[in-house]
Coordinates of C-alpha atoms in Angstrom, one line a residue:
X59 CA -23.6 -0.5 11.9
X60 CA -21.0 1.8 10.3
X61 CA -21.7 4.8 12.5
X62 CA -21.9 2.7 15.7
X63 CA -18.6 1.0 15.1
X64 CA -16.9 4.3 14.1
X65 CA -18.1 5.8 17.4
X66 CA -16.6 2.9 19.2
X67 CA -13.3 3.4 17.4
X68 CA -13.2 7.1 18.2
X69 CA -13.8 6.3 21.9
X70 CA -10.6 4.2 21.9
X71 CA -8.3 6.6 20.0
X72 CA -5.0 7.4 21.7
X73 CA -4.9 11.1 22.6
X74 CA -1.7 13.1 22.2
X75 CA -0.8 16.3 24.0
X76 CA -2.6 19.3 22.4
X77 CA 0.4 21.5 22.2
X78 CA 0.8 22.5 18.5
X79 CA -1.2 23.4 15.5
X80 CA -0.2 20.8 12.8
X81 CA -3.5 18.9 12.4
X82 CA -3.6 15.4 10.9
X83 CA -5.5 15.1 7.7
X84 CA -5.1 11.5 6.5
X85 CA -6.4 10.5 3.0
X86 CA -8.1 7.6 1.4
X87 CA -6.8 6.5 -2.0
X88 CA -8.0 4.3 -4.8
X89 CA -5.8 1.6 -6.4
X90 CA -8.5 -0.8 -7.7
X91 CA -7.0 -2.8 -10.6
X92 CA -9.5 -2.4 -13.4
X93 CA -9.2 -4.8 -16.4
X94 CA -11.9 -3.6 -18.9
X95 CA -13.9 -0.5 -19.8
X96 CA -16.9 0.6 -17.8
X97 CA -15.9 -1.1 -14.6
X98 CA -16.3 0.7 -11.3
X99 CA -18.9 3.3 -12.3
X100 CA -20.4 3.5 -8.8
X101 CA -17.0 3.6 -7.3
X102 CA -15.7 6.3 -9.5
X103 CA -18.8 8.4 -8.9
X104 CA -18.4 8.1 -5.1
X105 CA -14.6 8.6 -5.0
X106 CA -14.8 11.6 -7.3
X107 CA -17.6 13.2 -5.2
X108 CA -15.5 13.1 -2.0
X109 CA -12.1 13.9 -3.6
X110 CA -10.5 10.4 -3.3
X111 CA -7.6 10.2 -5.8
X112 CA -6.0 7.3 -7.7
X113 CA -2.5 6.0 -7.0
X114 CA -0.7 4.9 -10.1
X115 CA 1.1 1.5 -10.0
X116 CA 3.8 0.3 -12.4
X117 CA 3.0 -3.4 -12.5
X118 CA 5.1 -6.3 -13.7
X119 CA 8.4 -5.2 -12.2
X120 CA 8.3 -1.4 -12.3
X121 CA 11.6 -0.3 -13.9
X122 CA 12.5 -3.9 -14.4
X123 CA 9.7 -4.2 -16.9
X124 CA 10.1 -7.9 -17.6
X125 CA 10.8 -8.8 -13.9
X126 CA 14.0 -10.6 -14.9
X127 CA 16.1 -9.3 -11.9
X128 CA 18.4 -7.4 -14.3
X129 CA 17.6 -3.9 -15.5
X130 CA 18.5 -3.3 -19.2
X131 CA 18.4 -0.2 -21.4
X132 CA 15.3 -1.6 -23.0
X133 CA 13.7 -1.9 -19.6
X134 CA 14.5 1.7 -18.8
X135 CA 13.1 2.8 -22.2
X136 CA 9.8 1.0 -21.6
X137 CA 9.6 2.4 -18.1
X138 CA 10.2 6.0 -19.2
X139 CA 7.5 5.5 -21.8
X140 CA 5.1 4.4 -19.1
X141 CA 5.9 7.5 -17.0
X142 CA 5.4 9.7 -20.0
X143 CA 2.0 8.2 -20.8
X144 CA 0.7 7.9 -17.3
X145 CA 2.1 10.8 -15.2
X146 CA 2.0 14.5 -15.7
X147 CA 5.3 16.4 -15.7
X148 CA 6.0 17.8 -12.2
X149 CA 3.8 15.1 -10.5
X150 CA 4.7 15.0 -6.9
X151 CA 2.1 12.6 -5.5
X152 CA 2.3 8.9 -4.5
X153 CA 3.3 6.3 -7.2
X154 CA 4.1 2.7 -6.7
X155 CA 6.6 0.3 -8.3
X156 CA 5.3 -3.3 -8.2
X157 CA 8.6 -5.2 -8.1
X158 CA 8.2 -8.7 -6.7
X159 CA 9.7 -11.3 -9.0
X160 CA 12.3 -12.7 -8.8
X161 CA 13.1 -11.5 -5.3
X162 CA 10.0 -11.9 -3.3
X163 CA 10.6 -15.5 -2.0
X164 CA 14.1 -14.5 -0.7
X165 CA 12.8 -11.3 0.9
X166 CA 10.0 -13.2 2.7
X167 CA 12.2 -16.1 3.9
X168 CA 12.8 -16.7 7.6
X169 CA 16.5 -16.2 7.1
X170 CA 18.6 -14.3 4.6
X171 CA 22.3 -13.9 4.1
X172 CA 23.9 -10.5 4.0
X173 CA 25.1 -11.2 0.5
X174 CA 21.6 -12.0 -0.8
X175 CA 20.1 -9.0 0.9
X176 CA 22.8 -6.7 -0.5
X177 CA 22.1 -8.0 -4.1
X178 CA 18.4 -7.2 -3.6
X179 CA 19.0 -3.8 -2.2
X180 CA 21.4 -3.1 -5.1
X181 CA 18.9 -3.8 -7.9
X182 CA 16.0 -2.2 -6.1
X183 CA 18.2 0.8 -5.4
X184 CA 19.0 1.0 -9.1
X185 CA 15.3 0.9 -9.9
X186 CA 14.6 3.7 -7.5
X187 CA 17.4 5.9 -8.8
X188 CA 16.1 5.5 -12.4
X189 CA 12.5 6.3 -11.3
X190 CA 13.6 9.4 -9.4
X191 CA 15.8 10.6 -12.3
X192 CA 12.7 10.2 -14.5
X193 CA 10.3 12.1 -12.3
X194 CA 12.2 13.6 -9.4
X195 CA 9.4 15.0 -7.3
X196 CA 7.1 11.9 -7.4
X197 CA 6.8 9.9 -4.2
X198 CA 8.3 6.7 -5.6
X199 CA 8.3 3.5 -3.5
X200 CA 7.9 -0.2 -3.7
X201 CA 4.6 -2.0 -3.1
X202 CA 4.6 -4.1 0.1
X203 CA 8.0 -3.1 1.4
X204 CA 9.0 -3.6 4.1
X205 CA 7.2 -7.0 4.4
X206 CA 5.7 -8.0 7.7
X207 CA 8.6 -10.5 8.0
X208 CA 11.1 -7.7 7.5
X209 CA 9.9 -5.8 10.5
X210 CA 9.8 -8.9 12.8
X211 CA 12.3 -9.2 15.6
X212 CA 13.5 -12.7 14.5
X213 CA 14.4 -11.4 11.0
X214 CA 16.1 -8.3 12.3
X215 CA 18.0 -10.4 14.9
X216 CA 20.1 -11.7 12.0
X217 CA 21.7 -8.3 11.8
X218 CA 20.0 -7.4 8.5
X219 CA 17.8 -4.5 7.6
X220 CA 16.0 -3.1 4.6
X221 CA 16.5 0.5 5.9
X222 CA 19.4 1.2 3.5
X223 CA 16.9 0.7 0.7
X224 CA 13.9 2.3 2.3
X225 CA 15.9 5.5 2.9
X226 CA 16.4 5.8 -0.9
X227 CA 12.6 5.8 -1.5
X228 CA 10.4 8.9 -1.7
X229 CA 7.5 7.0 -0.2
X230 CA 6.9 3.7 1.6
X231 CA 3.9 1.5 0.7
X232 CA 3.6 -1.5 3.1
X233 CA 0.4 -3.6 3.1
X234 CA -1.7 -4.9 6.0
X235 CA -3.7 -7.5 4.0
X236 CA -5.7 -9.7 6.3
X237 CA -4.7 -13.3 6.0
X238 CA -6.5 -14.6 9.1
X239 CA -10.2 -15.0 8.7
X240 CA -11.8 -15.3 12.1
X241 CA -8.8 -13.7 13.9
X242 CA -8.3 -10.1 15.0
X243 CA -4.9 -9.1 13.7
X244 CA -5.3 -5.3 14.0
X245 CA -2.8 -5.1 16.8
X246 CA -0.2 -6.8 14.7
X247 CA -1.0 -4.4 11.8
X248 CA -0.5 -1.5 14.1
X249 CA 2.9 -2.8 15.3
X250 CA 4.0 -3.4 11.7
X251 CA 3.1 0.1 10.6
X252 CA 4.8 1.6 13.6
X253 CA 8.0 -0.2 12.6
X254 CA 7.7 1.2 9.1
X255 CA 7.2 4.7 10.5
X256 CA 10.3 4.2 12.6
X257 CA 12.3 3.2 9.5
X258 CA 10.9 6.3 7.7
X259 CA 12.5 8.3 10.5
X260 CA 10.4 11.3 9.9
X261 CA 11.8 11.8 6.4
X262 CA 9.5 9.7 4.2
X263 CA 5.7 9.6 3.9
X264 CA 4.0 6.2 4.6
X265 CA 0.9 5.0 2.7
X266 CA -0.7 1.7 3.7
X267 CA -2.3 -0.8 1.3
X268 CA -5.4 -2.6 2.4
X269 CA -7.7 -5.1 0.7
X270 CA -11.5 -5.7 1.1
X271 CA -10.9 -9.5 0.7
X272 CA -9.3 -12.0 3.0
X273 CA -6.0 -13.3 1.6
X274 CA -4.5 -16.6 2.8
X275 CA -7.5 -18.6 1.3
X276 CA -5.5 -20.3 -1.5
X277 CA -7.0 -19.4 -4.8
X278 CA -10.4 -18.6 -3.3
X279 CA -10.8 -14.8 -3.4
X280 CA -14.5 -14.9 -2.6
X281 CA -14.3 -14.0 1.1
X282 CA -14.9 -10.3 1.7
X283 CA -14.0 -8.8 5.1
X284 CA -17.0 -7.8 7.3
X285 CA -17.5 -4.1 8.0
X286 CA -16.4 -4.2 11.6
X287 CA -13.4 -6.4 11.0
X288 CA -12.3 -4.2 8.1
X289 CA -12.6 -1.0 10.0
X290 CA -10.8 -2.5 13.0
X291 CA -8.0 -3.7 10.9
X292 CA -7.6 -0.5 9.0
X293 CA -7.8 1.4 12.2
X294 CA -4.7 -0.5 13.4
X295 CA -2.8 1.4 10.7
X296 CA -4.5 4.7 11.6
X297 CA -3.5 4.3 15.3
X298 CA 0.1 3.6 14.4
X299 CA 2.5 6.4 15.5
X300 CA 6.2 6.9 16.0
X301 CA 7.6 9.7 18.1
X302 CA 11.1 11.1 17.3
X303 CA 13.7 12.4 19.7
X304 CA 12.2 15.9 19.7
X305 CA 8.8 14.6 20.7
X306 CA 7.2 15.1 17.3
X307 CA 4.6 12.5 16.4
X308 CA 4.7 10.9 13.0
X309 CA 1.8 9.0 11.4
X310 CA 0.8 7.6 8.0
X311 CA -0.3 9.9 5.2
X312 CA -3.2 7.6 4.2
X313 CA -4.8 4.3 3.3
X314 CA -4.9 2.8 -0.2
X315 CA -7.6 0.3 -1.2
X316 CA -6.5 -2.3 -3.6
X317 CA -8.5 -5.1 -5.2
X318 CA -8.6 -6.8 -8.7
X319 CA -11.4 -7.3 -11.0
X320 CA -9.5 -10.4 -12.2
X321 CA -10.7 -12.2 -9.0
X322 CA -14.4 -11.9 -10.0
X323 CA -16.2 -13.4 -13.0
X324 CA -17.7 -10.7 -15.4
X325 CA -21.2 -11.6 -14.2
X326 CA -20.3 -10.3 -10.8
X327 CA -18.7 -7.0 -11.8
X328 CA -21.6 -4.8 -10.9
X329 CA -21.9 -6.3 -7.5
X330 CA -18.1 -5.9 -7.0
X331 CA -18.4 -2.3 -8.0
X332 CA -21.1 -1.8 -5.3
X333 CA -18.9 -3.5 -2.7
X334 CA -15.9 -1.3 -3.6
X335 CA -17.9 1.8 -3.3
X336 CA -19.1 0.7 0.1
X337 CA -15.6 0.0 1.4
X338 CA -14.5 3.4 0.2
X339 CA -17.4 4.9 2.2
X340 CA -16.1 3.1 5.3
X341 CA -12.6 4.3 4.7
X342 CA -13.7 7.8 4.1
X343 CA -15.8 7.9 7.2
X344 CA -12.8 6.5 9.2
X345 CA -10.3 9.1 7.9
X346 CA -12.7 11.9 8.4
X347 CA -13.4 10.8 12.0
X348 CA -9.7 10.7 12.7
X349 CA -9.1 14.1 11.2
X350 CA -11.9 15.5 13.3
X351 CA -10.6 13.9 16.5
X352 CA -7.0 15.2 15.9
X353 CA -7.7 18.9 15.4
X354 CA -5.0 20.9 17.1
X355 CA -2.7 17.8 17.6
X356 CA 0.9 18.1 16.3
X357 CA 1.3 15.3 13.7
X358 CA 3.8 15.0 10.8
X359 CA 3.3 12.8 7.8
X360 CA 6.5 13.9 6.0
X361 CA 4.9 14.8 2.7
X362 CA 7.3 17.2 1.0
X363 CA 7.1 20.0 -1.6
X364 CA 3.6 21.4 -1.9
X365 CA 0.3 20.6 0.0
X366 CA -1.0 19.2 -3.3
X367 CA 1.6 16.4 -3.1
X368 CA -0.6 14.5 -0.7
X369 CA -3.0 13.9 -3.6
X370 CA -2.6 11.3 -6.4
X371 CA -4.1 11.4 -9.8
X372 CA -7.7 12.5 -10.4
X373 CA -10.2 9.6 -10.9
X374 CA -10.9 8.8 -14.6
X375 CA -14.4 9.2 -16.1
X376 CA -14.2 5.6 -17.2
X377 CA -12.0 2.7 -16.1
X378 CA -10.9 2.3 -19.8
X379 CA -8.3 5.1 -19.4
X380 CA -6.8 3.7 -16.2
X381 CA -6.1 0.1 -16.9
X382 CA -2.6 -0.4 -15.4
X383 CA -2.3 -4.1 -15.9
X384 CA -0.9 -4.0 -19.5
X385 CA 2.7 -5.3 -19.2
X386 CA 5.2 -2.6 -19.7
X387 CA 7.2 -5.2 -21.7
X388 CA 5.7 -8.3 -23.3
X389 CA 5.4 -10.3 -20.0
X390 CA 2.9 -12.9 -19.0
X391 CA 3.5 -12.3 -15.3
X392 CA 0.9 -10.8 -13.0
X393 CA 3.1 -10.3 -9.9
X394 CA 0.8 -8.0 -7.9
X395 CA -2.3 -10.2 -8.1
X396 CA -1.6 -12.8 -5.4
X397 CA -0.8 -11.8 -1.9
X398 CA -1.2 -15.1 -0.1
X399 CA 2.0 -14.7 1.9
X400 CA 2.6 -18.5 1.7
X401 CA 6.2 -17.9 2.4
X402 CA 5.3 -16.0 5.6
X403 CA 3.2 -18.7 7.1
X404 CA 5.1 -18.7 10.4
X405 CA 4.0 -15.1 11.1
X406 CA 0.3 -15.8 10.6
X407 CA -2.0 -16.7 13.4
X408 CA -2.6 -20.5 12.9
X409 CA -5.9 -21.2 11.1
X410 CA -5.5 -24.9 10.3
X411 CA -5.3 -24.3 6.5
X412 CA -2.6 -25.5 4.3
X413 CA -1.1 -22.5 2.4
X414 CA -1.0 -22.5 -1.3
X415 CA 1.7 -21.1 -3.6
X416 CA 1.4 -18.0 -5.6
X417 CA -0.7 -17.9 -8.8

């Protein structure tokens, strides 16, 4: 099934003029949220064997370590300690700030005032400056931004834009989580990522978060995405491209797989590990197929500094050393866990379900 569907995808790839020598070499990345030792053994064995690296995530507000909406000296101290413990000096790879509360509902609303957006941009911008001052070469960015809502024409028609914030980031990390079981939303995913690439303007690398589960199912996280649907959806992001005024094509740097062990009872962890390893196999096959098909094609992904900067952290030998969900400051929030998009219901394909709130 895997090989057949990949062959079909290759047959539908858009072909660019073969007039330069900057090949595209997209990467698959790991961001599975482990919660205990000895999780993900099969996954780690596979990702390590093929060179997939792990993207670090500062959960619970990133720099705003208690997700209060105000950055204090204590927040900054806690954040710098996290960087010191988790990231090597001189690290220039991707790293994500998970800063959702208390701003997410406002950012995802149908309408937003210029004043409210400016307040959000100000505090996010402050977070970004602190992060860059702490580790200047790292590709700092905010998980999920811009939201699907933020790249929609109706939202932009208000005369508002997140671009002033996005241009301060060293990396962009939008998601294309699939909230529409039974519907093909790959074309919408492609349009969203093309809008993000346009906002990046050839200056900032774009990494796309994907999930192996359907979201939009209330608190039921048991629905895993079938192989063909998953590949088609991820391929929407892979197909995305933006061409600048000089004719240079810009595409994403890679795909980041995120999931949480917290969604699955302990009795199902081994099965979950097997699933994760398989989804990584699908992703790796897809990025390798794209790389092979784009040899000789001029593509830019905007990763700066050294070629090694396209890689994240090496996979750990055991999940115990890479549990990122410990609050940076004594906080009970678990902001990154629930991506139901209940506040973005108008942009979903109708499914007849009543959306639930965030956990």
